[in-house]
Coordinates of C-alpha atoms and ligand atoms in Angstrom, one line a residue:
M1 CA 21.1 20.5 -2.4
S2 CA 17.7 21.1 -4.1
R3 CA 14.7 19.1 -3.1
E4 CA 14.6 17.6 -6.6
Q5 CA 18.1 16.3 -6.2
E6 CA 17.5 15.0 -2.7
I7 CA 14.4 13.1 -3.9
A8 CA 16.2 11.8 -7.1
D9 CA 19.0 10.5 -4.9
G10 CA 16.6 8.8 -2.5
L11 CA 14.8 7.2 -5.3
E12 CA 18.0 6.0 -6.9
R13 CA 19.1 4.4 -3.6
V14 CA 15.8 2.6 -3.2
R15 CA 15.7 1.4 -6.8
S16 CA 19.2 0.0 -6.3
R17 CA 18.1 -1.8 -3.1
I18 CA 15.1 -3.3 -4.9
A19 CA 17.3 -4.4 -7.8
A20 CA 19.9 -6.0 -5.4
A21 CA 17.1 -7.7 -3.4
C22 CA 15.6 -9.1 -6.6
A23 CA 19.1 -10.4 -7.7
D24 CA 19.6 -12.1 -4.3
A25 CA 16.1 -13.7 -4.6
G26 CA 16.5 -14.7 -8.2
R27 CA 13.6 -12.5 -9.2
D28 CA 13.1 -10.1 -12.1
P29 CA 13.1 -6.5 -10.8
E30 CA 10.2 -5.8 -13.2
E31 CA 8.1 -8.0 -10.9
V32 CA 8.4 -5.5 -8.0
G33 CA 6.5 -2.2 -8.1
L34 CA 7.4 0.8 -6.0
V35 CA 4.8 2.7 -4.2
V36 CA 6.3 5.9 -2.7
V37 CA 4.6 6.8 0.5
T38 CA 4.0 10.5 0.5
K39 CA 2.1 10.9 3.8
F40 CA 3.1 14.1 5.7
F41 CA 5.0 15.4 2.6
P42 CA 3.6 18.2 0.5
A43 CA 2.0 18.0 -3.0
S44 CA 5.2 19.7 -4.4
D45 CA 7.1 16.5 -3.5
V46 CA 4.5 14.4 -5.3
K47 CA 5.0 16.5 -8.4
I48 CA 8.7 16.0 -8.2
L49 CA 8.2 12.2 -7.9
A50 CA 5.9 12.2 -10.9
D51 CA 8.6 14.1 -12.9
L52 CA 11.1 11.4 -11.8
G53 CA 8.9 8.7 -13.3
V54 CA 7.2 7.5 -10.1
T55 CA 3.8 6.1 -11.1
D56 CA 2.3 5.0 -7.7
V57 CA 2.0 7.0 -4.4
G58 CA 0.6 6.0 -1.1
E59 CA -1.2 7.9 1.6
N60 CA -2.6 6.8 5.0
R61 CA -4.9 9.6 6.2
H62 CA -8.1 10.4 4.5
Q63 CA -8.2 14.2 4.7
E64 CA -4.6 14.6 3.7
A65 CA -4.9 12.1 0.9
Q66 CA -8.1 13.6 -0.5
A67 CA -6.6 17.1 -0.6
K68 CA -3.3 16.0 -2.1
A69 CA -5.0 13.8 -4.8
A70 CA -7.1 16.8 -5.8
E71 CA -4.1 19.1 -5.9
C72 CA -2.2 16.5 -8.1
A73 CA -5.2 15.5 -10.2
E74 CA -3.5 16.3 -13.5
L75 CA -0.5 14.0 -12.7
P76 CA -0.4 10.5 -14.2
L77 CA -0.4 8.8 -10.8
R78 CA -2.1 5.8 -9.1
W79 CA -3.2 6.7 -5.6
H80 CA -2.9 3.9 -3.0
F81 CA -4.7 4.2 0.3
I82 CA -2.7 2.3 2.9
G83 CA -4.0 3.5 6.2
G84 CA -6.6 2.5 8.8
L85 CA -10.1 3.0 7.3
Q86 CA -13.2 4.1 9.1
S87 CA -16.4 2.7 7.5
N88 CA -18.0 6.1 7.3
K89 CA -15.0 7.4 5.2
A90 CA -14.8 4.3 2.9
A91 CA -17.0 5.8 0.1
A92 CA -15.0 9.0 0.1
V93 CA -11.7 7.1 0.1
A94 CA -12.8 5.1 -2.9
S95 CA -13.7 8.3 -4.8
Y96 CA -10.1 9.3 -5.2
S97 CA -8.1 6.1 -4.7
D98 CA -7.1 3.7 -7.4
V99 CA -6.0 1.0 -5.0
V100 CA -7.3 0.6 -1.4
E101 CA -4.7 -1.7 0.3
S102 CA -6.1 -1.7 3.9
V103 CA -9.4 -3.5 3.6
D104 CA -9.6 -5.6 6.8
R105 CA -13.3 -6.1 7.5
V106 CA -16.5 -6.8 5.6
K107 CA -18.1 -3.7 7.0
L108 CA -15.9 -1.5 4.7
V109 CA -17.0 -3.1 1.4
T110 CA -20.4 -1.4 1.1
G111 CA -18.9 2.1 1.4
L112 CA -16.0 1.3 -1.0
Q113 CA -18.4 -0.1 -3.5
R114 CA -20.6 3.0 -3.3
G115 CA -17.7 5.4 -3.7
A116 CA -16.2 3.5 -6.6
H117 CA -19.6 3.1 -8.4
E118 CA -20.5 6.8 -8.0
R119 CA -17.2 7.7 -9.5
G120 CA -17.7 5.3 -12.3
H121 CA -14.3 3.6 -11.8
E122 CA -13.2 0.2 -10.7
V123 CA -11.1 0.3 -7.5
D124 CA -8.4 -2.3 -6.9
V125 CA -8.6 -3.8 -3.4
L126 CA -6.0 -5.5 -1.3
L127 CA -7.0 -7.3 1.9
Q128 CA -4.8 -6.3 4.8
V129 CA -3.8 -9.4 6.7
S130 CA -2.5 -9.1 10.3
L131 CA 0.8 -10.8 11.1
D132 CA 0.4 -9.9 14.8
P133 CA -0.6 -12.3 17.5
P134 CA -4.4 -12.3 17.8
D135 CA -4.3 -10.6 21.2
R136 CA -2.0 -7.7 20.2
E137 CA -3.6 -4.3 21.0
G138 CA -4.3 -2.0 18.1
R139 CA -3.8 -4.8 15.7
A140 CA -4.5 -3.7 12.1
G141 CA -5.5 -6.2 9.5
A142 CA -7.7 -9.2 9.2
D143 CA -7.0 -12.4 10.9
P144 CA -5.9 -14.9 8.2
A145 CA -8.9 -17.0 9.0
Q146 CA -11.2 -14.2 7.9
L147 CA -9.7 -13.7 4.5
S148 CA -12.0 -15.9 2.5
D149 CA -15.2 -14.2 3.8
L150 CA -13.6 -10.9 3.1
A151 CA -12.6 -11.9 -0.4
A152 CA -16.1 -13.2 -1.1
A153 CA -17.6 -9.8 -0.1
V154 CA -15.2 -7.9 -2.3
E155 CA -15.8 -10.2 -5.2
E156 CA -19.5 -9.6 -5.0
A157 CA -19.0 -5.8 -5.2
G158 CA -19.1 -5.0 -8.9
A159 CA -17.0 -1.9 -8.8
L160 CA -14.2 -3.5 -6.7
R161 CA -11.5 -5.7 -8.0
L162 CA -9.8 -8.2 -5.6
R163 CA -6.1 -8.0 -6.4
G164 CA -4.3 -9.5 -3.5
L165 CA -3.0 -9.0 0.0
M166 CA -1.1 -6.4 2.0
A167 CA 0.7 -6.7 5.3
V168 CA 3.0 -4.8 7.7
A169 CA 5.7 -6.7 9.6
P170 CA 4.9 -6.5 13.4
L171 CA 7.1 -4.3 15.6
G172 CA 9.6 -6.2 17.6
E173 CA 9.8 -9.3 15.4
D174 CA 12.3 -10.3 12.7
P175 CA 10.6 -9.2 9.5
A176 CA 12.0 -12.2 7.6
A177 CA 10.1 -14.5 9.9
A178 CA 6.9 -12.5 9.7
F179 CA 7.1 -12.3 5.9
E180 CA 7.7 -16.1 5.8
R181 CA 4.3 -16.6 7.5
L182 CA 2.9 -14.1 5.1
A183 CA 4.2 -16.1 2.1
E184 CA 2.4 -19.2 3.5
I185 CA -0.9 -17.3 4.0
R186 CA -0.6 -15.9 0.5
A187 CA 0.0 -19.4 -1.0
G188 CA -3.2 -20.6 0.6
F189 CA -5.1 -17.5 -0.5
R190 CA -3.9 -17.8 -4.1
A191 CA -5.1 -21.4 -4.3
D192 CA -8.6 -20.0 -4.0
H193 CA -8.1 -16.7 -5.8
P194 CA -5.4 -17.3 -8.5
D195 CA -5.9 -13.9 -10.1
A196 CA -5.4 -12.0 -6.8
D197 CA -1.6 -12.2 -7.1
V198 CA -0.5 -8.9 -5.7
L199 CA 1.5 -8.9 -2.5
S200 CA 2.2 -5.5 -1.0
A201 CA 4.8 -5.8 1.8
G202 CA 8.0 -4.2 2.8
M203 CA 8.8 -0.6 3.8
S204 CA 12.0 1.4 4.1
G205 CA 13.4 -0.9 6.8
D206 CA 12.4 -4.3 5.5
L207 CA 11.9 -4.2 1.8
E208 CA 14.7 -6.8 1.2
Q209 CA 13.0 -9.3 3.4
A210 CA 9.7 -8.7 1.8
I211 CA 11.1 -9.1 -1.7
A212 CA 12.7 -12.4 -0.6
A213 CA 9.2 -13.5 0.5
G214 CA 7.6 -12.7 -2.8
A215 CA 6.3 -9.1 -2.5
T216 CA 5.1 -7.7 -5.8
H217 CA 4.9 -4.1 -4.3
V218 CA 6.9 -2.3 -1.7
R219 CA 5.7 0.8 0.1
V220 CA 8.6 3.1 0.8
G221 CA 8.4 6.5 2.4
S222 CA 11.3 7.7 4.4
A223 CA 14.1 6.0 2.4
V224 CA 13.0 8.1 -0.6
L225 CA 11.7 11.3 0.9
G226 CA 13.7 11.6 4.2
E227 CA 12.5 11.7 7.7
R228 CA 8.8 12.6 8.1
P229 CA 8.0 15.8 9.9
P230 CA 6.6 15.1 13.3
I231 CA 2.8 14.6 13.7
Q232 CA 1.1 17.8 14.5
Ligands
PLP301 C1 4.2 5.0 6.5 C2 3.9 3.6 5.9 C3 4.8 3.0 5.0 C4 6.2 3.6 4.7 O1 7.0 3.6 5.8 P1 8.6 4.0 5.7 O2 9.2 3.3 6.9 O3 8.6 5.5 5.7 O4 9.1 3.5 4.4 C5 4.5 1.8 4.5 N1 3.3 1.2 4.8 C6 2.4 1.7 5.6 C7 1.1 1.0 5.8 C8 2.7 3.0 6.2 O5 1.7 3.5 7.0

């Protein structure tokens, strides 16, 4: 089978899963955007995805993302940065990203603002909220209690647009329970920030549970593109 066919089949399966999950949740499939996570996969796969009508792709490592975005600059794609961010890389990430989904501390905002401003584009920002217990090692994402300070910092940055929240279900927990907590956190957040209505949640293994909990974007890698090559 050609790579084109393989990716087309994967995309078709994921789009059907999204449609079925929306039907189960009584939601319009138009409300749920698909971000295809292309990390570890080559730019040639990104080109195939664009040909198949994919509009949004996600990357989680700065150097790889920067190189791929440059190589695919002529494609009509929105680039989402979904990985852990170092503050000394924030300006560079904002220079090629259309959406930065993993903003989890105030320290990142200055760099993101500078990178977006220098490029002369507004960058959409999602605040990554942690669904892990507070003492979990390697916890990514802001504590829910920190969201309002973080939101205020993003709103003060003229080149950044606060669009909503992002989360990853913790390992070893039923994703439905985790996303139920997320839906509550989001309801509280939207009461203060009614325009920040994006909720990025759900991956290959748990997109149904995320859609049931109100996700407006799912980030799907392996279910579209296949198993990722091992980390070098
Ligand atoms: C890799 C990754 C995904 C996609 O994971 P799959 O299980 O391959 O769908 C989604 N979100 C984040 C933050 C990721 O790092």
